[in-house]
Amino acid sequence: MGDAQEKIRVLIAKAGLDGHDRGAKVVARALRDAGMEVIYTGLRQTPEMITEAALQEDVQVVGLSILSGAHMTLVPKVKKMLKEQGLENVKLFLGGIIPDEDKRELEKLGVAGIYGPGTSTQVIIEDIQNACQ
Amino acid sequence: MPVTDPKEILKGERLAISRALTQIENSTQEGYQLLEELFPHTGKAHLIGVTGAPGTGKSTLVNQLAYHYRRTEGGEKAPRLAVIAVDPTSPFSGGALLGDRVRMQDLAGDPGVFVRSMASRGSLGGLAAATANLVQVFDAAGYEIIIIETVGAGQAEVDIASLAHSTIVVEAPGLGDEIQTIKAGILEIADILVVNKSDKPGADHTLRALRSMLTLSQPHPEDIAHHGPAQQATQPTNDLPSSLWSTPVLPTISTIGEGFPELIAELANHLDYLRTSGEWQRREEKRLKNELEMLLRDTLRTRWENKISATKYQYTLDRVVTRKLTPWKAVQVLLEGAGL
Ligand SMILES: Nc1nc2c(ncn2[C@@H]2O[C@H](COP(=O)(O)OP(=O)(O)OP(=O)(O)O)[C@@H](O)[C@H]2O)c(=O)[nH]1
Ligand SMILES: [Mg+2]
């Protein structure tokens, strides 16, 4: 067996019922181009599906894209389910239009990064790299 | 990160399995030790390779195949099933976009199914060896069926075929001139040929074209009965027609699940054929021999590299470049210099 080689593995999931994933795909490609292994799961992922995929793929990071406004119900649920599966070390990042007060609350819950529309992918890349050190 | 206990893997603990897969993919010492512990528990699973050109519907097909396997009729116990979906690593960034799960949504929530995406990376010893290592984890953990999806691209395809017991090659109609797109070599690695997207125009044509190509390339049973092919001379003679496998060509529509009971029946036939003809044993032997030889080569090389100094190597290379030493003599010098 050769030299150890580690890669940052990231799950990108689109949660909620709204139907487009352009932003999530842009981020997924940018992360790949930054050398990460990105598992893309597609639209309408429930917290159960996200947790199961995170478990099977052994990712360090879950990136959630939520545009439906349901972040205050979905994010705590994902967070809780990850913990139940022994995945409390997985870092949770969130993309979407999140009001400031929700932001503060989600950060208190332990969300590692929250990004609004138009965030430079470079910022997201660096935050993930720092979180995974 | 706590060290993974191999007992947890043997019990089928999903978190332990998942972490083990990562350690093994990363070629860590822990991963290596886990493989050592797991190896005696492997060799039971039916490995099914699914390959074919990009976009032919491999992932969608794997989704349906697994879904149908999990819903066997007549009260039979459904097999536990693992999927390894391999996608290429970008040679520029070293990253990868692994998107096969998108098409496997019907498997979500089934605790008897485990889907793992894998990037091809720059695998030392080739993709087949890296994949074979992941397969061992699932095999030891009691997954009875392991499906491996790879994009058909030259050597990778052939390598994976040598790892799998049964290889399904997926074609789709409407890729222009079918005969052109059906690459040479594909017929040799296919145990079962599938024409997916049979809802599309041209499917009948593709089916017919493939079937006629197969009749041309495969020996007729009567010919063998009369002459006997050379490579079968040393095999135990078995007069049952099942001793000769002729590749079936099946239509499927993966988006709606049509053709899958038939595909599962053919996979069962093929497994039967492998077992009764002695081919199962022969393939296992060949695969393990390849693996052993590859390991031996890598190990010898590493050992040699650790013993020879860079300056000695450079000095010898320089002498070859200036034609003072032949490459053959140089090899002798370098081996002796390492005490080998
Ligand atoms: N009409 C039709 N479309 C299909 C069928 N099977 C798959 N597709 C579609 O074909 C497209 C590609 O399917 P995938 O399963 O991702 O194909 P793949 O071979 O795994 O693709 P790569 O992994 O990228 O090589 C998707 O849009 C599927 O919905 C089918 O039987 N009929
Ligand atoms: Mg695919």
PDB file of C-alpha atoms in Angstrom, chain B residues 43-266:
ATOM      1  CA  GLY B  43     -14.941 -14.474  -0.849  1.00  0.00           C
ATOM      2  CA  LYS B  44     -18.665 -14.958  -0.408  1.00  0.00           C
ATOM      3  CA  ALA B  45     -20.306 -12.036  -2.196  1.00  0.00           C
ATOM      4  CA  HIS B  46     -21.504 -12.018  -5.789  1.00  0.00           C
ATOM      5  CA  LEU B  47     -19.681  -9.123  -7.461  1.00  0.00           C
ATOM      6  CA  ILE B  48     -21.589  -7.533 -10.325  1.00  0.00           C
ATOM      7  CA  GLY B  49     -19.837  -4.996 -12.560  1.00  0.00           C
ATOM      8  CA  VAL B  50     -21.920  -2.433 -14.460  1.00  0.00           C
ATOM      9  CA  THR B  51     -20.096  -0.529 -17.148  1.00  0.00           C
ATOM     10  CA  GLY B  52     -20.786   1.344 -20.376  1.00  0.00           C
ATOM     11  CA  ALA B  53     -20.397   4.714 -22.059  1.00  0.00           C
ATOM     12  CA  PRO B  54     -21.234   7.946 -20.173  1.00  0.00           C
ATOM     13  CA  GLY B  55     -24.943   8.633 -19.918  1.00  0.00           C
ATOM     14  CA  THR B  56     -26.205   5.223 -21.036  1.00  0.00           C
ATOM     15  CA  GLY B  57     -28.145   5.010 -17.756  1.00  0.00           C
ATOM     16  CA  LYS B  58     -25.852   2.888 -15.593  1.00  0.00           C
ATOM     17  CA  SER B  59     -26.761   4.574 -12.310  1.00  0.00           C
ATOM     18  CA  THR B  60     -30.466   4.492 -13.090  1.00  0.00           C
ATOM     19  CA  LEU B  61     -30.086   0.805 -13.927  1.00  0.00           C
ATOM     20  CA  VAL B  62     -28.192   0.083 -10.723  1.00  0.00           C
ATOM     21  CA  ASN B  63     -30.967   1.825  -8.800  1.00  0.00           C
ATOM     22  CA  GLN B  64     -33.612  -0.462 -10.333  1.00  0.00           C
ATOM     23  CA  LEU B  65     -31.495  -3.580 -10.118  1.00  0.00           C
ATOM     24  CA  ALA B  66     -30.853  -3.057  -6.427  1.00  0.00           C
ATOM     25  CA  TYR B  67     -34.466  -2.082  -5.837  1.00  0.00           C
ATOM     26  CA  HIS B  68     -35.686  -5.295  -7.488  1.00  0.00           C
ATOM     27  CA  TYR B  69     -33.174  -7.465  -5.648  1.00  0.00           C
ATOM     28  CA  ARG B  70     -34.453  -6.044  -2.386  1.00  0.00           C
ATOM     29  CA  ARG B  71     -38.013  -6.978  -3.275  1.00  0.00           C
ATOM     30  CA  THR B  72     -37.678 -10.639  -4.073  1.00  0.00           C
ATOM     31  CA  GLU B  73     -41.006 -12.420  -4.186  1.00  0.00           C
ATOM     32  CA  GLY B  74     -42.362 -15.528  -2.471  1.00  0.00           C
ATOM     33  CA  GLY B  75     -41.137 -14.625   1.001  1.00  0.00           C
ATOM     34  CA  GLU B  76     -37.516 -15.221   0.071  1.00  0.00           C
ATOM     35  CA  LYS B  77     -35.051 -13.284   2.167  1.00  0.00           C
ATOM     36  CA  ALA B  78     -33.805 -10.282   0.226  1.00  0.00           C
ATOM     37  CA  PRO B  79     -30.021 -10.114  -0.101  1.00  0.00           C
ATOM     38  CA  ARG B  80     -28.124  -7.281   1.550  1.00  0.00           C
ATOM     39  CA  LEU B  81     -26.634  -5.204  -1.176  1.00  0.00           C
ATOM     40  CA  ALA B  82     -23.798  -2.702  -1.547  1.00  0.00           C
ATOM     41  CA  VAL B  83     -23.123  -0.345  -4.435  1.00  0.00           C
ATOM     42  CA  ILE B  84     -19.728   1.154  -5.230  1.00  0.00           C
ATOM     43  CA  ALA B  85     -20.116   3.933  -7.794  1.00  0.00           C
ATOM     44  CA  VAL B  86     -16.802   4.971  -9.297  1.00  0.00           C
ATOM     45  CA  ASP B  87     -16.298   8.303 -11.053  1.00  0.00           C
ATOM     46  CA  PRO B  88     -13.099   9.763 -12.434  1.00  0.00           C
ATOM     47  CA  THR B  89     -10.858  12.075 -10.450  1.00  0.00           C
ATOM     48  CA  SER B  90     -10.027  15.299 -12.271  1.00  0.00           C
ATOM     49  CA  PRO B  91      -6.383  15.114 -13.299  1.00  0.00           C
ATOM     50  CA  PHE B  92      -6.073  18.885 -12.923  1.00  0.00           C
ATOM     51  CA  SER B  93      -7.359  19.453  -9.427  1.00  0.00           C
ATOM     52  CA  GLY B  94      -7.313  15.984  -7.894  1.00  0.00           C
ATOM     53  CA  GLY B  95     -10.939  16.574  -6.951  1.00  0.00           C
ATOM     54  CA  ALA B  96     -13.999  14.729  -8.189  1.00  0.00           C
ATOM     55  CA  LEU B  97     -17.696  15.299  -8.675  1.00  0.00           C
ATOM     56  CA  LEU B  98     -19.506  12.111  -7.706  1.00  0.00           C
ATOM     57  CA  GLY B  99     -23.073  12.312  -8.951  1.00  0.00           C
ATOM     58  CA  ASP B 100     -24.313   8.754  -9.264  1.00  0.00           C
ATOM     59  CA  ARG B 101     -26.386   8.913  -6.062  1.00  0.00           C
ATOM     60  CA  VAL B 102     -28.744  11.364  -7.759  1.00  0.00           C
ATOM     61  CA  ARG B 103     -30.148   8.425  -9.759  1.00  0.00           C
ATOM     62  CA  MET B 104     -30.305   6.048  -6.814  1.00  0.00           C
ATOM     63  CA  GLN B 105     -32.970   7.754  -4.737  1.00  0.00           C
ATOM     64  CA  ASP B 106     -35.197   4.689  -4.570  1.00  0.00           C
ATOM     65  CA  LEU B 107     -32.604   3.001  -2.367  1.00  0.00           C
ATOM     66  CA  ALA B 108     -32.746   5.706   0.303  1.00  0.00           C
ATOM     67  CA  GLY B 109     -34.061   4.567   3.656  1.00  0.00           C
ATOM     68  CA  ASP B 110     -33.381   0.878   3.061  1.00  0.00           C
ATOM     69  CA  PRO B 111     -31.057  -0.326   5.829  1.00  0.00           C
ATOM     70  CA  GLY B 112     -30.119  -3.371   3.705  1.00  0.00           C
ATOM     71  CA  VAL B 113     -28.518  -1.201   1.036  1.00  0.00           C
ATOM     72  CA  PHE B 114     -25.242   0.721   1.298  1.00  0.00           C
ATOM     73  CA  VAL B 115     -24.224   3.103  -1.492  1.00  0.00           C
ATOM     74  CA  ARG B 116     -20.698   4.444  -1.581  1.00  0.00           C
ATOM     75  CA  SER B 117     -19.251   6.826  -4.157  1.00  0.00           C
ATOM     76  CA  MET B 118     -15.605   6.459  -5.003  1.00  0.00           C
ATOM     77  CA  ALA B 119     -13.249   8.701  -6.947  1.00  0.00           C
ATOM     78  CA  SER B 120     -10.745   6.861  -9.117  1.00  0.00           C
ATOM     79  CA  ARG B 121      -7.855   8.958  -7.689  1.00  0.00           C
ATOM     80  CA  GLY B 122      -4.375   8.127  -8.890  1.00  0.00           C
ATOM     81  CA  SER B 123      -4.731   4.662  -7.443  1.00  0.00           C
ATOM     82  CA  LEU B 124      -1.410   2.947  -6.985  1.00  0.00           C
ATOM     83  CA  GLY B 125      -1.686  -0.525  -8.396  1.00  0.00           C
ATOM     84  CA  GLY B 126      -4.628   0.521 -10.514  1.00  0.00           C
ATOM     85  CA  LEU B 127      -8.282   1.169 -10.026  1.00  0.00           C
ATOM     86  CA  ALA B 128      -9.134  -2.511  -9.791  1.00  0.00           C
ATOM     87  CA  ALA B 129      -6.910  -3.012  -6.760  1.00  0.00           C
ATOM     88  CA  ALA B 130      -8.343   0.028  -4.985  1.00  0.00           C
ATOM     89  CA  THR B 131     -11.882  -1.098  -5.732  1.00  0.00           C
ATOM     90  CA  ALA B 132     -11.110  -4.677  -4.717  1.00  0.00           C
ATOM     91  CA  ASN B 133     -10.053  -3.377  -1.316  1.00  0.00           C
ATOM     92  CA  LEU B 134     -13.349  -1.592  -0.767  1.00  0.00           C
ATOM     93  CA  VAL B 135     -15.197  -4.680  -1.940  1.00  0.00           C
ATOM     94  CA  GLN B 136     -13.516  -6.696   0.805  1.00  0.00           C
ATOM     95  CA  VAL B 137     -15.061  -4.535   3.490  1.00  0.00           C
ATOM     96  CA  PHE B 138     -18.594  -5.087   2.187  1.00  0.00           C
ATOM     97  CA  ASP B 139     -17.926  -8.761   1.566  1.00  0.00           C
ATOM     98  CA  ALA B 140     -16.655  -9.300   5.110  1.00  0.00           C
ATOM     99  CA  ALA B 141     -19.580  -7.283   6.490  1.00  0.00           C
ATOM    100  CA  GLY B 142     -21.980  -9.795   4.959  1.00  0.00           C
ATOM    101  CA  TYR B 143     -23.257  -7.950   1.903  1.00  0.00           C
ATOM    102  CA  GLU B 144     -24.274 -10.749  -0.428  1.00  0.00           C
ATOM    103  CA  ILE B 145     -24.394  -8.701  -3.599  1.00  0.00           C
ATOM    104  CA  ILE B 146     -21.912  -5.946  -4.447  1.00  0.00           C
ATOM    105  CA  ILE B 147     -22.572  -3.857  -7.546  1.00  0.00           C
ATOM    106  CA  ILE B 148     -19.703  -1.811  -8.982  1.00  0.00           C
ATOM    107  CA  GLU B 149     -20.533   0.993 -11.427  1.00  0.00           C
ATOM    108  CA  THR B 150     -17.732   2.373 -13.599  1.00  0.00           C
ATOM    109  CA  VAL B 151     -17.739   4.581 -16.652  1.00  0.00           C
ATOM    110  CA  GLY B 152     -16.592   2.581 -19.615  1.00  0.00           C
ATOM    111  CA  ALA B 153     -13.243   3.963 -20.636  1.00  0.00           C
ATOM    112  CA  GLY B 154     -10.610   1.618 -21.927  1.00  0.00           C
ATOM    113  CA  GLN B 155      -8.489  -0.107 -19.363  1.00  0.00           C
ATOM    114  CA  ALA B 156     -10.574   0.767 -16.292  1.00  0.00           C
ATOM    115  CA  GLU B 157     -13.464  -1.126 -17.794  1.00  0.00           C
ATOM    116  CA  VAL B 158     -11.425  -4.229 -18.479  1.00  0.00           C
ATOM    117  CA  ASP B 159      -9.851  -4.068 -15.007  1.00  0.00           C
ATOM    118  CA  ILE B 160     -13.198  -3.877 -13.274  1.00  0.00           C
ATOM    119  CA  ALA B 161     -14.494  -6.719 -15.414  1.00  0.00           C
ATOM    120  CA  SER B 162     -11.667  -8.859 -14.130  1.00  0.00           C
ATOM    121  CA  LEU B 163     -12.708  -8.009 -10.586  1.00  0.00           C
ATOM    122  CA  ALA B 164     -16.419  -8.755 -11.007  1.00  0.00           C
ATOM    123  CA  HIS B 165     -17.928 -12.204 -11.290  1.00  0.00           C
ATOM    124  CA  SER B 166     -20.637 -10.990 -13.647  1.00  0.00           C
ATOM    125  CA  THR B 167     -20.162  -7.976 -15.893  1.00  0.00           C
ATOM    126  CA  ILE B 168     -23.132  -6.112 -17.337  1.00  0.00           C
ATOM    127  CA  VAL B 169     -22.320  -3.836 -20.255  1.00  0.00           C
ATOM    128  CA  VAL B 170     -24.927  -1.122 -20.760  1.00  0.00           C
ATOM    129  CA  GLU B 171     -25.637   0.248 -24.214  1.00  0.00           C
ATOM    130  CA  ALA B 172     -28.272   2.738 -25.297  1.00  0.00           C
ATOM    131  CA  PRO B 173     -29.942   3.268 -28.667  1.00  0.00           C
ATOM    132  CA  GLY B 174     -29.549   6.387 -30.713  1.00  0.00           C
ATOM    133  CA  LEU B 175     -25.854   7.007 -30.282  1.00  0.00           C
ATOM    134  CA  GLY B 176     -25.449   7.332 -34.024  1.00  0.00           C
ATOM    135  CA  ASP B 177     -24.097   4.323 -35.831  1.00  0.00           C
ATOM    136  CA  GLU B 178     -24.390   1.677 -33.128  1.00  0.00           C
ATOM    137  CA  ILE B 179     -21.788  -0.626 -34.558  1.00  0.00           C
ATOM    138  CA  GLN B 180     -19.287   2.219 -34.391  1.00  0.00           C
ATOM    139  CA  THR B 181     -20.051   3.020 -30.783  1.00  0.00           C
ATOM    140  CA  ILE B 182     -19.885  -0.580 -29.650  1.00  0.00           C
ATOM    141  CA  LYS B 183     -16.218  -0.662 -29.007  1.00  0.00           C
ATOM    142  CA  ALA B 184     -14.079  -3.641 -29.712  1.00  0.00           C
ATOM    143  CA  GLY B 185     -13.400  -5.553 -26.552  1.00  0.00           C
ATOM    144  CA  ILE B 186     -16.769  -4.834 -25.043  1.00  0.00           C
ATOM    145  CA  LEU B 187     -18.171  -8.108 -26.239  1.00  0.00           C
ATOM    146  CA  GLU B 188     -15.349  -9.987 -24.576  1.00  0.00           C
ATOM    147  CA  ILE B 189     -15.937  -8.467 -21.163  1.00  0.00           C
ATOM    148  CA  ALA B 190     -19.751  -8.611 -21.227  1.00  0.00           C
ATOM    149  CA  ASP B 191     -21.388 -11.528 -19.475  1.00  0.00           C
ATOM    150  CA  ILE B 192     -24.715  -9.820 -20.011  1.00  0.00           C
ATOM    151  CA  LEU B 193     -25.426  -7.057 -22.519  1.00  0.00           C
ATOM    152  CA  VAL B 194     -28.215  -4.615 -21.759  1.00  0.00           C
ATOM    153  CA  VAL B 195     -29.814  -2.212 -24.181  1.00  0.00           C
ATOM    154  CA  ASN B 196     -31.119   0.391 -21.771  1.00  0.00           C
ATOM    155  CA  LYS B 197     -33.467   3.219 -22.783  1.00  0.00           C
ATOM    156  CA  SER B 198     -35.452   0.741 -24.824  1.00  0.00           C
ATOM    157  CA  ASP B 199     -38.282   3.260 -24.826  1.00  0.00           C
ATOM    158  CA  LYS B 200     -36.247   5.281 -27.303  1.00  0.00           C
ATOM    159  CA  PRO B 201     -36.419   4.938 -31.087  1.00  0.00           C
ATOM    160  CA  GLY B 202     -33.836   2.613 -32.570  1.00  0.00           C
ATOM    161  CA  ALA B 203     -33.790   0.212 -29.624  1.00  0.00           C
ATOM    162  CA  ASP B 204     -34.859  -2.760 -31.747  1.00  0.00           C
ATOM    163  CA  HIS B 205     -32.128  -2.000 -34.207  1.00  0.00           C
ATOM    164  CA  THR B 206     -29.488  -1.892 -31.469  1.00  0.00           C
ATOM    165  CA  LEU B 207     -30.770  -5.146 -29.982  1.00  0.00           C
ATOM    166  CA  ARG B 208     -30.592  -6.887 -33.345  1.00  0.00           C
ATOM    167  CA  ALA B 209     -27.160  -5.458 -34.155  1.00  0.00           C
ATOM    168  CA  LEU B 210     -25.737  -6.645 -30.851  1.00  0.00           C
ATOM    169  CA  ARG B 211     -27.277 -10.076 -31.150  1.00  0.00           C
ATOM    170  CA  SER B 212     -25.869 -10.604 -34.599  1.00  0.00           C
ATOM    171  CA  MET B 213     -22.434  -9.410 -33.520  1.00  0.00           C
ATOM    172  CA  LEU B 214     -22.542 -11.900 -30.687  1.00  0.00           C
ATOM    173  CA  THR B 215     -23.497 -14.816 -32.903  1.00  0.00           C
ATOM    174  CA  LEU B 216     -20.529 -13.989 -35.091  1.00  0.00           C
ATOM    175  CA  SER B 217     -18.093 -13.757 -32.230  1.00  0.00           C
ATOM    176  CA  GLN B 218     -19.217 -16.634 -30.072  1.00  0.00           C
ATOM    177  CA  PRO B 219     -18.496 -20.232 -30.911  1.00  0.00           C
ATOM    178  CA  HIS B 220     -21.501 -22.437 -31.572  1.00  0.00           C
ATOM    179  CA  PRO B 221     -22.071 -25.195 -29.061  1.00  0.00           C
ATOM    180  CA  GLU B 222     -21.972 -27.795 -31.892  1.00  0.00           C
ATOM    181  CA  ASP B 223     -18.525 -26.649 -32.981  1.00  0.00           C
ATOM    182  CA  ILE B 224     -17.207 -27.117 -29.501  1.00  0.00           C
ATOM    183  CA  ALA B 225     -18.778 -30.522 -29.183  1.00  0.00           C
ATOM    184  CA  HIS B 226     -16.940 -31.567 -32.352  1.00  0.00           C
ATOM    185  CA  HIS B 227     -13.573 -29.952 -31.978  1.00  0.00           C
ATOM    186  CA  GLY B 228     -13.276 -28.592 -28.467  1.00  0.00           C
ATOM    187  CA  PRO B 229     -11.507 -25.261 -28.066  1.00  0.00           C
ATOM    188  CA  ALA B 230      -7.886 -25.486 -27.018  1.00  0.00           C
ATOM    189  CA  GLN B 231      -8.246 -23.692 -23.704  1.00  0.00           C
ATOM    190  CA  GLN B 232     -10.918 -26.100 -22.586  1.00  0.00           C
ATOM    191  CA  ALA B 233      -8.789 -29.158 -23.070  1.00  0.00           C
ATOM    192  CA  THR B 234      -7.476 -29.057 -19.515  1.00  0.00           C
ATOM    193  CA  GLN B 235     -10.856 -28.254 -17.979  1.00  0.00           C
ATOM    194  CA  PRO B 236     -13.013 -30.958 -16.535  1.00  0.00           C
ATOM    195  CA  THR B 237     -15.351 -31.962 -19.311  1.00  0.00           C
ATOM    196  CA  ASN B 238     -18.896 -31.060 -18.600  1.00  0.00           C
ATOM    197  CA  ASP B 239     -21.414 -32.016 -21.203  1.00  0.00           C
ATOM    198  CA  LEU B 240     -24.206 -29.880 -19.840  1.00  0.00           C
ATOM    199  CA  PRO B 241     -25.019 -26.982 -22.122  1.00  0.00           C
ATOM    200  CA  SER B 242     -24.649 -24.716 -19.086  1.00  0.00           C
ATOM    201  CA  SER B 243     -20.895 -25.218 -19.261  1.00  0.00           C
ATOM    202  CA  LEU B 244     -20.864 -22.746 -22.103  1.00  0.00           C
ATOM    203  CA  TRP B 245     -22.112 -19.265 -21.458  1.00  0.00           C
ATOM    204  CA  SER B 246     -23.598 -17.358 -24.320  1.00  0.00           C
ATOM    205  CA  THR B 247     -24.029 -13.671 -23.571  1.00  0.00           C
ATOM    206  CA  PRO B 248     -27.701 -12.697 -23.484  1.00  0.00           C
ATOM    207  CA  VAL B 249     -28.845  -9.313 -24.789  1.00  0.00           C
ATOM    208  CA  LEU B 250     -31.683  -7.789 -22.784  1.00  0.00           C
ATOM    209  CA  PRO B 251     -33.751  -4.623 -23.224  1.00  0.00           C
ATOM    210  CA  THR B 252     -34.446  -2.467 -20.149  1.00  0.00           C
ATOM    211  CA  ILE B 253     -36.152   0.808 -19.372  1.00  0.00           C
ATOM    212  CA  SER B 254     -34.473   1.869 -16.169  1.00  0.00           C
ATOM    213  CA  THR B 255     -36.547   4.982 -15.641  1.00  0.00           C
ATOM    214  CA  ILE B 256     -39.666   2.855 -15.096  1.00  0.00           C
ATOM    215  CA  GLY B 257     -38.110  -0.453 -14.066  1.00  0.00           C
ATOM    216  CA  GLU B 258     -38.975  -2.534 -17.115  1.00  0.00           C
ATOM    217  CA  GLY B 259     -36.903  -5.634 -17.869  1.00  0.00           C
ATOM    218  CA  PHE B 260     -35.516  -6.092 -14.377  1.00  0.00           C
ATOM    219  CA  PRO B 261     -37.040  -9.423 -13.338  1.00  0.00           C
ATOM    220  CA  GLU B 262     -35.488 -10.762 -16.568  1.00  0.00           C
ATOM    221  CA  LEU B 263     -32.116  -9.178 -15.798  1.00  0.00           C
ATOM    222  CA  ILE B 264     -32.116 -10.635 -12.300  1.00  0.00           C
ATOM    223  CA  ALA B 265     -32.996 -14.044 -13.731  1.00  0.00           C
ATOM    224  CA  GLU B 266     -30.038 -13.851 -16.121  1.00  0.00           C
TER     225      GLU B 266
END
